[in-house]
Amino acid sequence: MTSKAKESASAKQLHNRLAVLRAERGTTRRQLAEAVGVNVQTIGFLERGDYGPSVELALRLAGHFGLPVEALFSLTPFPPMSAQLYPTPTALTSATAPAEAPTTTPAQAGAST
């Protein structure tokens, strides 16, 4: 497969967080399938990325989890949960480092009297 074909194939893939959401809520594939009115195999196909849902099914899934569709499905890969929950130390340092205090010399400090 050429790199252009790989890019095209990956661009068409729909990424999802269904398995993560199911695990968080302790829901089986069968329970989710019954809740949204599909076959249990459909949930497996969705989770593996073998099947893209219809707009109606995507909305039913989002409604079931109480989340917007964008929280379940994306055209680009979702960042790992660990990266969202535990940012890297370099990102933390630059984001939380206090601004440098202005420096004053002892002469400037005493000059204000």
JSON list of C-alpha atoms in Angstrom, two decimals:
[
{"chain": "A", "resi": 1, "resn": "MET", "atom": "CA", "xyz": [0.00, 0.00, 0.00]},
{"chain": "A", "resi": 2, "resn": "THR", "atom": "CA", "xyz": [1.44, 3.40, -0.93]},
{"chain": "A", "resi": 3, "resn": "SER", "atom": "CA", "xyz": [1.81, 6.13, 1.66]},
{"chain": "A", "resi": 4, "resn": "LYS", "atom": "CA", "xyz": [-0.90, 8.12, -0.11]},
{"chain": "A", "resi": 5, "resn": "ALA", "atom": "CA", "xyz": [-3.29, 5.16, 0.12]},
{"chain": "A", "resi": 6, "resn": "LYS", "atom": "CA", "xyz": [-2.42, 4.75, 3.81]},
{"chain": "A", "resi": 7, "resn": "GLU", "atom": "CA", "xyz": [-3.13, 8.43, 4.44]},
{"chain": "A", "resi": 8, "resn": "SER", "atom": "CA", "xyz": [-6.45, 8.12, 2.62]},
{"chain": "A", "resi": 9, "resn": "ALA", "atom": "CA", "xyz": [-7.42, 5.00, 4.58]},
{"chain": "A", "resi": 10, "resn": "SER", "atom": "CA", "xyz": [-6.51, 6.55, 7.93]},
{"chain": "A", "resi": 11, "resn": "ALA", "atom": "CA", "xyz": [-8.33, 9.77, 7.04]},
{"chain": "A", "resi": 12, "resn": "LYS", "atom": "CA", "xyz": [-11.54, 7.79, 6.53]},
{"chain": "A", "resi": 13, "resn": "GLN", "atom": "CA", "xyz": [-11.28, 5.94, 9.85]},
{"chain": "A", "resi": 14, "resn": "LEU", "atom": "CA", "xyz": [-13.70, 7.03, 12.54]},
{"chain": "A", "resi": 15, "resn": "HIS", "atom": "CA", "xyz": [-12.19, 6.90, 16.03]},
{"chain": "A", "resi": 16, "resn": "ASN", "atom": "CA", "xyz": [-14.32, 6.33, 19.09]},
{"chain": "A", "resi": 17, "resn": "ARG", "atom": "CA", "xyz": [-14.28, 5.99, 22.88]},
{"chain": "A", "resi": 18, "resn": "LEU", "atom": "CA", "xyz": [-17.09, 3.47, 23.19]},
{"chain": "A", "resi": 19, "resn": "ALA", "atom": "CA", "xyz": [-15.02, 0.76, 24.88]},
{"chain": "A", "resi": 20, "resn": "VAL", "atom": "CA", "xyz": [-13.60, 3.24, 27.40]},
{"chain": "A", "resi": 21, "resn": "LEU", "atom": "CA", "xyz": [-17.04, 4.65, 28.23]},
{"chain": "A", "resi": 22, "resn": "ARG", "atom": "CA", "xyz": [-18.52, 1.17, 28.57]},
{"chain": "A", "resi": 23, "resn": "ALA", "atom": "CA", "xyz": [-15.71, 0.13, 30.92]},
{"chain": "A", "resi": 24, "resn": "GLU", "atom": "CA", "xyz": [-16.09, 3.29, 33.03]},
{"chain": "A", "resi": 25, "resn": "ARG", "atom": "CA", "xyz": [-19.76, 2.59, 33.49]},
{"chain": "A", "resi": 26, "resn": "GLY", "atom": "CA", "xyz": [-19.48, -1.18, 33.92]},
{"chain": "A", "resi": 27, "resn": "THR", "atom": "CA", "xyz": [-21.68, -1.86, 30.91]},
{"chain": "A", "resi": 28, "resn": "THR", "atom": "CA", "xyz": [-21.37, -4.95, 28.72]},
{"chain": "A", "resi": 29, "resn": "ARG", "atom": "CA", "xyz": [-21.59, -4.84, 24.94]},
{"chain": "A", "resi": 30, "resn": "ARG", "atom": "CA", "xyz": [-24.89, -6.68, 25.20]},
{"chain": "A", "resi": 31, "resn": "GLN", "atom": "CA", "xyz": [-26.33, -4.12, 27.63]},
{"chain": "A", "resi": 32, "resn": "LEU", "atom": "CA", "xyz": [-25.25, -1.22, 25.42]},
{"chain": "A", "resi": 33, "resn": "ALA", "atom": "CA", "xyz": [-26.63, -2.93, 22.31]},
{"chain": "A", "resi": 34, "resn": "GLU", "atom": "CA", "xyz": [-30.02, -3.46, 23.98]},
{"chain": "A", "resi": 35, "resn": "ALA", "atom": "CA", "xyz": [-30.07, 0.13, 25.25]},
{"chain": "A", "resi": 36, "resn": "VAL", "atom": "CA", "xyz": [-29.57, 1.61, 21.77]},
{"chain": "A", "resi": 37, "resn": "GLY", "atom": "CA", "xyz": [-31.46, -1.03, 19.80]},
{"chain": "A", "resi": 38, "resn": "VAL", "atom": "CA", "xyz": [-28.73, -2.78, 17.80]},
{"chain": "A", "resi": 39, "resn": "ASN", "atom": "CA", "xyz": [-27.16, -6.22, 17.61]},
{"chain": "A", "resi": 40, "resn": "VAL", "atom": "CA", "xyz": [-24.34, -6.90, 20.08]},
{"chain": "A", "resi": 41, "resn": "GLN", "atom": "CA", "xyz": [-22.00, -7.55, 17.13]},
{"chain": "A", "resi": 42, "resn": "THR", "atom": "CA", "xyz": [-22.61, -3.99, 15.93]},
{"chain": "A", "resi": 43, "resn": "ILE", "atom": "CA", "xyz": [-21.14, -2.65, 19.17]},
{"chain": "A", "resi": 44, "resn": "GLY", "atom": "CA", "xyz": [-18.06, -4.82, 18.64]},
{"chain": "A", "resi": 45, "resn": "PHE", "atom": "CA", "xyz": [-17.69, -3.60, 15.06]},
{"chain": "A", "resi": 46, "resn": "LEU", "atom": "CA", "xyz": [-18.03, 0.01, 16.21]},
{"chain": "A", "resi": 47, "resn": "GLU", "atom": "CA", "xyz": [-15.48, -0.36, 19.02]},
{"chain": "A", "resi": 48, "resn": "ARG", "atom": "CA", "xyz": [-12.91, -1.92, 16.68]},
{"chain": "A", "resi": 49, "resn": "GLY", "atom": "CA", "xyz": [-13.46, 0.76, 14.05]},
{"chain": "A", "resi": 50, "resn": "ASP", "atom": "CA", "xyz": [-14.73, -1.78, 11.51]},
{"chain": "A", "resi": 51, "resn": "TYR", "atom": "CA", "xyz": [-18.02, 0.06, 11.11]},
{"chain": "A", "resi": 52, "resn": "GLY", "atom": "CA", "xyz": [-19.06, 3.71, 11.15]},
{"chain": "A", "resi": 53, "resn": "PRO", "atom": "CA", "xyz": [-22.44, 4.37, 12.75]},
{"chain": "A", "resi": 54, "resn": "SER", "atom": "CA", "xyz": [-25.31, 6.15, 11.08]},
{"chain": "A", "resi": 55, "resn": "VAL", "atom": "CA", "xyz": [-26.03, 9.63, 12.39]},
{"chain": "A", "resi": 56, "resn": "GLU", "atom": "CA", "xyz": [-29.09, 8.19, 14.15]},
{"chain": "A", "resi": 57, "resn": "LEU", "atom": "CA", "xyz": [-27.07, 5.49, 15.92]},
{"chain": "A", "resi": 58, "resn": "ALA", "atom": "CA", "xyz": [-24.32, 7.96, 16.87]},
{"chain": "A", "resi": 59, "resn": "LEU", "atom": "CA", "xyz": [-26.96, 10.21, 18.42]},
{"chain": "A", "resi": 60, "resn": "ARG", "atom": "CA", "xyz": [-28.56, 7.29, 20.29]},
{"chain": "A", "resi": 61, "resn": "LEU", "atom": "CA", "xyz": [-25.16, 6.26, 21.67]},
{"chain": "A", "resi": 62, "resn": "ALA", "atom": "CA", "xyz": [-24.36, 9.83, 22.70]},
{"chain": "A", "resi": 63, "resn": "GLY", "atom": "CA", "xyz": [-27.76, 10.13, 24.37]},
{"chain": "A", "resi": 64, "resn": "HIS", "atom": "CA", "xyz": [-27.23, 6.86, 26.22]},
{"chain": "A", "resi": 65, "resn": "PHE", "atom": "CA", "xyz": [-23.94, 8.11, 27.68]},
{"chain": "A", "resi": 66, "resn": "GLY", "atom": "CA", "xyz": [-25.25, 11.65, 28.21]},
{"chain": "A", "resi": 67, "resn": "LEU", "atom": "CA", "xyz": [-22.42, 13.14, 26.16]},
{"chain": "A", "resi": 68, "resn": "PRO", "atom": "CA", "xyz": [-22.14, 15.11, 22.92]},
{"chain": "A", "resi": 69, "resn": "VAL", "atom": "CA", "xyz": [-21.41, 13.04, 19.80]},
{"chain": "A", "resi": 70, "resn": "GLU", "atom": "CA", "xyz": [-17.97, 14.68, 19.59]},
{"chain": "A", "resi": 71, "resn": "ALA", "atom": "CA", "xyz": [-17.03, 13.09, 22.93]},
{"chain": "A", "resi": 72, "resn": "LEU", "atom": "CA", "xyz": [-17.68, 9.62, 21.45]},
{"chain": "A", "resi": 73, "resn": "PHE", "atom": "CA", "xyz": [-16.54, 9.92, 17.82]},
{"chain": "A", "resi": 74, "resn": "SER", "atom": "CA", "xyz": [-13.76, 11.81, 16.06]},
{"chain": "A", "resi": 75, "resn": "LEU", "atom": "CA", "xyz": [-12.10, 11.87, 12.64]},
{"chain": "A", "resi": 76, "resn": "THR", "atom": "CA", "xyz": [-8.72, 12.20, 14.37]},
{"chain": "A", "resi": 77, "resn": "PRO", "atom": "CA", "xyz": [-7.38, 9.88, 17.09]},
{"chain": "A", "resi": 78, "resn": "PHE", "atom": "CA", "xyz": [-8.26, 10.84, 20.65]},
{"chain": "A", "resi": 79, "resn": "PRO", "atom": "CA", "xyz": [-5.27, 11.68, 22.85]},
{"chain": "A", "resi": 80, "resn": "PRO", "atom": "CA", "xyz": [-4.59, 9.02, 25.48]},
{"chain": "A", "resi": 81, "resn": "MET", "atom": "CA", "xyz": [-6.54, 9.55, 28.71]},
{"chain": "A", "resi": 82, "resn": "SER", "atom": "CA", "xyz": [-3.26, 9.47, 30.65]},
{"chain": "A", "resi": 83, "resn": "ALA", "atom": "CA", "xyz": [-2.00, 12.46, 28.65]},
{"chain": "A", "resi": 84, "resn": "GLN", "atom": "CA", "xyz": [-5.17, 14.38, 29.45]},
{"chain": "A", "resi": 85, "resn": "LEU", "atom": "CA", "xyz": [-5.19, 13.46, 33.15]},
{"chain": "A", "resi": 86, "resn": "TYR", "atom": "CA", "xyz": [-1.44, 13.61, 33.78]},
{"chain": "A", "resi": 87, "resn": "PRO", "atom": "CA", "xyz": [0.25, 16.17, 31.55]},
{"chain": "A", "resi": 88, "resn": "THR", "atom": "CA", "xyz": [3.99, 15.88, 31.02]},
{"chain": "A", "resi": 89, "resn": "PRO", "atom": "CA", "xyz": [6.22, 17.66, 33.56]},
{"chain": "A", "resi": 90, "resn": "THR", "atom": "CA", "xyz": [7.53, 20.09, 30.93]},
{"chain": "A", "resi": 91, "resn": "ALA", "atom": "CA", "xyz": [4.01, 21.20, 30.04]},
{"chain": "A", "resi": 92, "resn": "LEU", "atom": "CA", "xyz": [3.19, 21.50, 33.74]},
{"chain": "A", "resi": 93, "resn": "THR", "atom": "CA", "xyz": [6.29, 23.53, 34.55]},
{"chain": "A", "resi": 94, "resn": "SER", "atom": "CA", "xyz": [5.79, 26.10, 31.83]},
{"chain": "A", "resi": 95, "resn": "ALA", "atom": "CA", "xyz": [2.07, 26.38, 32.52]},
{"chain": "A", "resi": 96, "resn": "THR", "atom": "CA", "xyz": [2.34, 26.71, 36.30]},
{"chain": "A", "resi": 97, "resn": "ALA", "atom": "CA", "xyz": [5.71, 28.43, 36.73]},
{"chain": "A", "resi": 98, "resn": "PRO", "atom": "CA", "xyz": [5.32, 31.81, 38.41]},
{"chain": "A", "resi": 99, "resn": "ALA", "atom": "CA", "xyz": [6.38, 34.83, 36.45]},
{"chain": "A", "resi": 100, "resn": "GLU", "atom": "CA", "xyz": [9.77, 36.19, 37.42]},
{"chain": "A", "resi": 101, "resn": "ALA", "atom": "CA", "xyz": [9.60, 39.02, 39.91]},
{"chain": "A", "resi": 102, "resn": "PRO", "atom": "CA", "xyz": [11.16, 42.26, 38.79]},
{"chain": "A", "resi": 103, "resn": "THR", "atom": "CA", "xyz": [14.65, 42.64, 40.17]},
{"chain": "A", "resi": 104, "resn": "THR", "atom": "CA", "xyz": [15.55, 45.70, 42.19]},
{"chain": "A", "resi": 105, "resn": "THR", "atom": "CA", "xyz": [18.93, 46.65, 43.44]},
{"chain": "A", "resi": 106, "resn": "PRO", "atom": "CA", "xyz": [19.46, 47.68, 47.08]},
{"chain": "A", "resi": 107, "resn": "ALA", "atom": "CA", "xyz": [20.11, 51.23, 45.86]},
{"chain": "A", "resi": 108, "resn": "GLN", "atom": "CA", "xyz": [16.73, 51.33, 44.07]},
{"chain": "A", "resi": 109, "resn": "ALA", "atom": "CA", "xyz": [14.95, 49.93, 47.14]},
{"chain": "A", "resi": 110, "resn": "GLY", "atom": "CA", "xyz": [16.39, 52.59, 49.47]},
{"chain": "A", "resi": 111, "resn": "ALA", "atom": "CA", "xyz": [15.90, 55.43, 47.00]},
{"chain": "A", "resi": 112, "resn": "SER", "atom": "CA", "xyz": [12.15, 55.57, 47.50]},
{"chain": "A", "resi": 113, "resn": "THR", "atom": "CA", "xyz": [12.45, 57.26, 50.94]}
]
